[in-house]
Amino acid sequence: MRTRRLILEAAASVFDEFGYEAATIGEVVARAGVTRGAVYFHFASKRELAQGVVEEQFVQDVIPERACKLQEFVDTGLVVAYLMPRDRLLSAGARLSLGPDVHGDLGGGAIPGWIARLEDLLKAAGERGELLPQVVPADTAWLVTAAWTGVQIQSQKLSGRADLEQRVAGLFRHLMPAVAVPGVLAALEMDAGRGARVVAEVSAARPAERPVVGAAEGAEGAEGVGG
């Protein structure tokens, strides 16, 4: 499992830097410091390797469970905004999900997974009476994912993601009044520093484990959401 993770992190750095078409197994082998056979033992093709990078971001859930499910919903978007410039797996997953050179090849990449995750949180929020009556979880999850993706792309283009946390926080402050009942809305934490605080909370709760943030910090150059 350690070798597999090492290969995925190396592959993420390659895909994030070069894109899907220009990335090569040889470069992944060089960066991972493993043999070509080790790569093919875990992944039969470059496409399988790219799919592994996309799926890896869902393996470790870094959002603590809350009594308020809409806080979990907001935390999901803000934590990803915090991690996106710092975790190559997320950044590469974004590029592989939305890059023009892999259109359709990975079945939407990470986007369906994020939609499903947000829909589940909204359904749970509805069961707790946190949603306004007109909210349809499937529709809202789709729209929020699309809006988050647009914010991420625009932040990448205009500031290299330097303002991503601020912009995503602004997105939630605009959207949540149309989703949450007033009492829940008033209690939601949606400031730009929320994602960093949640990541720190998770890291403090499991000090003996691998850090939440990937080793390759400061990743740049990918387009799209992490997705």
GROMACS .gro file of C-alpha atoms in nm:
model
  227
    1MET     CA    1   0.000   0.000   0.000
    2ARG     CA    2   0.289   0.237   0.072
    3THR     CA    3   0.430   0.171  -0.276
    4ARG     CA    4   0.092   0.232  -0.433
    5ARG     CA    5   0.055   0.562  -0.250
    6LEU     CA    6   0.408   0.663  -0.351
    7ILE     CA    7   0.326   0.590  -0.715
    8LEU     CA    8   0.000   0.787  -0.695
    9GLU     CA    9   0.172   1.091  -0.543
   10ALA     CA   10   0.440   1.081  -0.812
   11ALA     CA   11   0.175   1.041  -1.081
   12ALA     CA   12  -0.022   1.332  -0.938
   13SER     CA   13   0.280   1.559  -0.964
   14VAL     CA   14   0.336   1.452  -1.325
   15PHE     CA   15  -0.028   1.489  -1.433
   16ASP     CA   16  -0.056   1.822  -1.252
   17GLU     CA   17   0.256   1.955  -1.421
   18PHE     CA   18   0.217   1.818  -1.773
   19GLY     CA   19  -0.148   1.723  -1.818
   20TYR     CA   20  -0.276   1.380  -1.919
   21GLU     CA   21  -0.152   1.358  -2.278
   22ALA     CA   22   0.203   1.479  -2.212
   23ALA     CA   23   0.248   1.274  -1.893
   24THR     CA   24   0.452   0.954  -1.928
   25ILE     CA   25   0.487   0.640  -1.722
   26GLY     CA   26   0.863   0.687  -1.744
   27GLU     CA   27   0.842   1.021  -1.564
   28VAL     CA   28   0.620   0.867  -1.295
   29VAL     CA   29   0.875   0.587  -1.248
   30ALA     CA   30   1.156   0.840  -1.212
   31ARG     CA   31   0.974   1.056  -0.958
   32ALA     CA   32   0.845   0.762  -0.753
   33GLY     CA   33   1.186   0.595  -0.744
   34VAL     CA   34   1.034   0.255  -0.826
   35THR     CA   35   1.063   0.014  -1.117
   36ARG     CA   36   0.835   0.025  -1.419
   37GLY     CA   37   0.716  -0.321  -1.317
   38ALA     CA   38   0.606  -0.187  -0.979
   39VAL     CA   39   0.391   0.076  -1.152
   40TYR     CA   40   0.231  -0.180  -1.384
   41PHE     CA   41   0.172  -0.418  -1.094
   42HIS     CA   42  -0.066  -0.162  -0.947
   43PHE     CA   43  -0.188   0.014  -1.263
   44ALA     CA   44  -0.219  -0.156  -1.602
   45SER     CA   45  -0.216   0.166  -1.806
   46LYS     CA   46  -0.177   0.542  -1.790
   47ARG     CA   47  -0.554   0.574  -1.792
   48GLU     CA   48  -0.582   0.343  -1.489
   49LEU     CA   49  -0.314   0.547  -1.314
   50ALA     CA   50  -0.502   0.869  -1.382
   51GLN     CA   51  -0.823   0.712  -1.252
   52GLY     CA   52  -0.637   0.609  -0.938
   53VAL     CA   53  -0.524   0.968  -0.881
   54VAL     CA   54  -0.882   1.091  -0.921
   55GLU     CA   55  -1.024   0.830  -0.683
   56GLU     CA   56  -0.754   0.866  -0.415
   57GLN     CA   57  -0.894   1.197  -0.293
   58PHE     CA   58  -1.204   1.015  -0.167
   59VAL     CA   59  -1.012   0.750   0.030
   60GLN     CA   60  -0.937   0.964   0.336
   61ASP     CA   61  -1.228   1.167   0.464
   62VAL     CA   62  -1.093   1.483   0.629
   63ILE     CA   63  -1.427   1.638   0.726
   64PRO     CA   64  -1.524   1.573   1.091
   65GLU     CA   65  -1.880   1.469   1.154
   66ARG     CA   66  -2.093   1.752   1.296
   67ALA     CA   67  -2.431   1.769   1.462
   68CYS     CA   68  -2.516   2.025   1.192
   69LYS     CA   69  -2.493   1.859   0.851
   70LEU     CA   70  -2.494   2.192   0.668
   71GLN     CA   71  -2.176   2.282   0.854
   72GLU     CA   72  -2.025   1.962   0.715
   73PHE     CA   73  -2.152   2.067   0.372
   74VAL     CA   74  -1.981   2.406   0.397
   75ASP     CA   75  -1.669   2.254   0.554
   76THR     CA   76  -1.632   2.020   0.256
   77GLY     CA   77  -1.602   2.310   0.014
   78LEU     CA   78  -1.380   2.520   0.239
   79VAL     CA   79  -1.140   2.236   0.324
   80VAL     CA   80  -1.095   2.149  -0.043
   81ALA     CA   81  -1.031   2.518  -0.114
   82TYR     CA   82  -0.760   2.518   0.154
   83LEU     CA   83  -0.600   2.194   0.036
   84MET     CA   84  -0.621   2.250  -0.339
   85PRO     CA   85  -0.303   2.462  -0.368
   86ARG     CA   86  -0.124   2.241  -0.114
   87ASP     CA   87  -0.209   1.882  -0.211
   88ARG     CA   88  -0.094   1.754  -0.548
   89LEU     CA   89  -0.349   1.471  -0.551
   90LEU     CA   90  -0.636   1.718  -0.528
   91SER     CA   91  -0.478   1.955  -0.777
   92ALA     CA   92  -0.405   1.677  -1.026
   93GLY     CA   93  -0.754   1.537  -0.977
   94ALA     CA   94  -0.888   1.877  -1.075
   95ARG     CA   95  -0.683   1.892  -1.392
   96LEU     CA   96  -0.773   1.534  -1.485
   97SER     CA   97  -1.142   1.600  -1.421
   98LEU     CA   98  -1.171   1.911  -1.636
   99GLY     CA   99  -0.866   1.925  -1.859
  100PRO     CA  100  -0.950   1.936  -2.232
  101ASP     CA  101  -0.706   1.652  -2.306
  102VAL     CA  102  -0.906   1.400  -2.100
  103HIS     CA  103  -1.260   1.506  -2.187
  104GLY     CA  104  -1.487   1.205  -2.141
  105ASP     CA  105  -1.198   0.963  -2.093
  106LEU     CA  106  -1.233   0.941  -1.714
  107GLY     CA  107  -1.611   0.953  -1.695
  108GLY     CA  108  -1.629   1.302  -1.545
  109GLY     CA  109  -1.331   1.246  -1.318
  110ALA     CA  110  -1.394   1.349  -0.958
  111ILE     CA  111  -1.704   1.558  -1.031
  112PRO     CA  112  -1.967   1.281  -0.988
  113GLY     CA  113  -1.807   1.182  -0.658
  114TRP     CA  114  -1.824   1.537  -0.520
  115ILE     CA  115  -2.185   1.576  -0.635
  116ALA     CA  116  -2.280   1.250  -0.462
  117ARG     CA  117  -2.101   1.348  -0.142
  118LEU     CA  118  -2.273   1.687  -0.123
  119GLU     CA  119  -2.611   1.534  -0.207
  120ASP     CA  120  -2.575   1.286   0.081
  121LEU     CA  121  -2.495   1.570   0.321
  122LEU     CA  122  -2.794   1.770   0.202
  123LYS     CA  123  -3.024   1.471   0.243
  124ALA     CA  124  -2.899   1.427   0.600
  125ALA     CA  125  -2.947   1.799   0.662
  126GLY     CA  126  -3.303   1.773   0.534
  127GLU     CA  127  -3.376   1.489   0.777
  128ARG     CA  128  -3.261   1.718   1.060
  129GLY     CA  129  -3.481   2.007   0.947
  130GLU     CA  130  -3.190   2.225   0.837
  131LEU     CA  131  -3.308   2.290   0.480
  132LEU     CA  132  -3.559   2.537   0.344
  133PRO     CA  133  -3.867   2.363   0.199
  134GLN     CA  134  -3.783   2.432  -0.166
  135VAL     CA  135  -3.436   2.273  -0.155
  136VAL     CA  136  -3.395   1.959  -0.367
  137PRO     CA  137  -3.070   1.792  -0.254
  138ALA     CA  138  -2.974   1.648  -0.594
  139ASP     CA  139  -3.027   1.979  -0.774
  140THR     CA  140  -2.851   2.185  -0.508
  141ALA     CA  141  -2.553   1.949  -0.495
  142TRP     CA  142  -2.514   1.971  -0.873
  143LEU     CA  143  -2.537   2.350  -0.876
  144VAL     CA  144  -2.302   2.405  -0.582
  145THR     CA  145  -2.043   2.171  -0.734
  146ALA     CA  146  -2.067   2.358  -1.064
  147ALA     CA  147  -2.038   2.695  -0.889
  148TRP     CA  148  -1.740   2.577  -0.681
  149THR     CA  149  -1.572   2.453  -0.998
  150GLY     CA  150  -1.624   2.788  -1.170
  151VAL     CA  151  -1.482   2.976  -0.872
  152GLN     CA  152  -1.177   2.748  -0.865
  153ILE     CA  153  -1.109   2.790  -1.236
  154GLN     CA  154  -1.145   3.167  -1.219
  155SER     CA  155  -0.923   3.189  -0.910
  156GLN     CA  156  -0.660   2.976  -1.085
  157LYS     CA  157  -0.667   3.194  -1.396
  158LEU     CA  158  -0.662   3.530  -1.218
  159SER     CA  159  -0.452   3.470  -0.907
  160GLY     CA  160  -0.296   3.125  -0.928
  161ARG     CA  161  -0.542   3.019  -0.655
  162ALA     CA  162  -0.401   3.277  -0.411
  163ASP     CA  163  -0.754   3.397  -0.330
  164LEU     CA  164  -0.933   3.059  -0.358
  165GLU     CA  165  -1.026   3.029   0.011
  166GLN     CA  166  -1.163   3.383   0.017
  167ARG     CA  167  -1.362   3.332  -0.304
  168VAL     CA  168  -1.510   2.998  -0.197
  169ALA     CA  169  -1.610   3.146   0.138
  170GLY     CA  170  -1.782   3.425  -0.053
  171LEU     CA  171  -1.962   3.167  -0.266
  172PHE     CA  172  -2.107   2.994   0.039
  173ARG     CA  173  -2.209   3.322   0.199
  174HIS     CA  174  -2.407   3.401  -0.116
  175LEU     CA  175  -2.560   3.055  -0.162
  176MET     CA  176  -2.646   2.933   0.186
  177PRO     CA  177  -2.929   3.184   0.253
  178ALA     CA  178  -3.116   2.999  -0.024
  179VAL     CA  179  -3.047   2.661   0.137
  180ALA     CA  180  -3.047   2.685   0.519
  181VAL     CA  181  -3.331   2.769   0.756
  182PRO     CA  182  -3.261   3.099   0.937
  183GLY     CA  183  -3.163   2.947   1.271
  184VAL     CA  184  -2.906   2.717   1.110
  185LEU     CA  185  -2.781   2.987   0.874
  186ALA     CA  186  -2.700   3.219   1.164
  187ALA     CA  187  -2.479   2.953   1.325
  188LEU     CA  188  -2.282   2.845   1.017
  189GLU     CA  189  -1.910   2.927   1.007
  190MET     CA  190  -1.826   3.031   0.650
  191ASP     CA  191  -1.522   3.254   0.683
  192ALA     CA  192  -1.212   3.213   0.466
  193GLY     CA  193  -1.006   3.064   0.749
  194ARG     CA  194  -1.252   2.786   0.826
  195GLY     CA  195  -1.087   2.527   0.598
  196ALA     CA  196  -0.747   2.568   0.763
  197ARG     CA  197  -0.902   2.534   1.110
  198VAL     CA  198  -1.081   2.212   1.018
  199VAL     CA  199  -0.763   2.062   0.870
  200ALA     CA  200  -0.574   2.155   1.188
  201GLU     CA  201  -0.850   1.997   1.398
  202VAL     CA  202  -0.826   1.670   1.204
  203SER     CA  203  -0.446   1.666   1.219
  204ALA     CA  204  -0.450   1.724   1.596
  205ALA     CA  205  -0.694   1.438   1.643
  206ARG     CA  206  -0.465   1.185   1.472
  207PRO     CA  207  -0.105   1.295   1.533
  208ALA     CA  208   0.047   0.953   1.468
  209GLU     CA  209  -0.098   0.929   1.117
  210ARG     CA  210   0.012   1.077   0.787
  211PRO     CA  211  -0.058   1.453   0.770
  212VAL     CA  212  -0.381   1.554   0.599
  213VAL     CA  213  -0.200   1.783   0.357
  214GLY     CA  214  -0.001   1.608   0.085
  215ALA     CA  215   0.376   1.627   0.079
  216ALA     CA  216   0.384   1.820  -0.248
  217GLU     CA  217   0.274   2.161  -0.127
  218GLY     CA  218   0.240   2.468  -0.342
  219ALA     CA  219   0.116   2.274  -0.647
  220GLU     CA  220   0.038   2.502  -0.934
  221GLY     CA  221  -0.072   2.487  -1.294
  222ALA     CA  222  -0.381   2.263  -1.284
  223GLU     CA  223  -0.720   2.368  -1.409
  224GLY     CA  224  -1.052   2.265  -1.263
  225VAL     CA  225  -1.195   2.156  -0.929
  226GLY     CA  226  -1.083   1.880  -0.708
  227GLY     CA  227  -1.213   1.735  -0.739
   0.00000   0.00000   0.00000
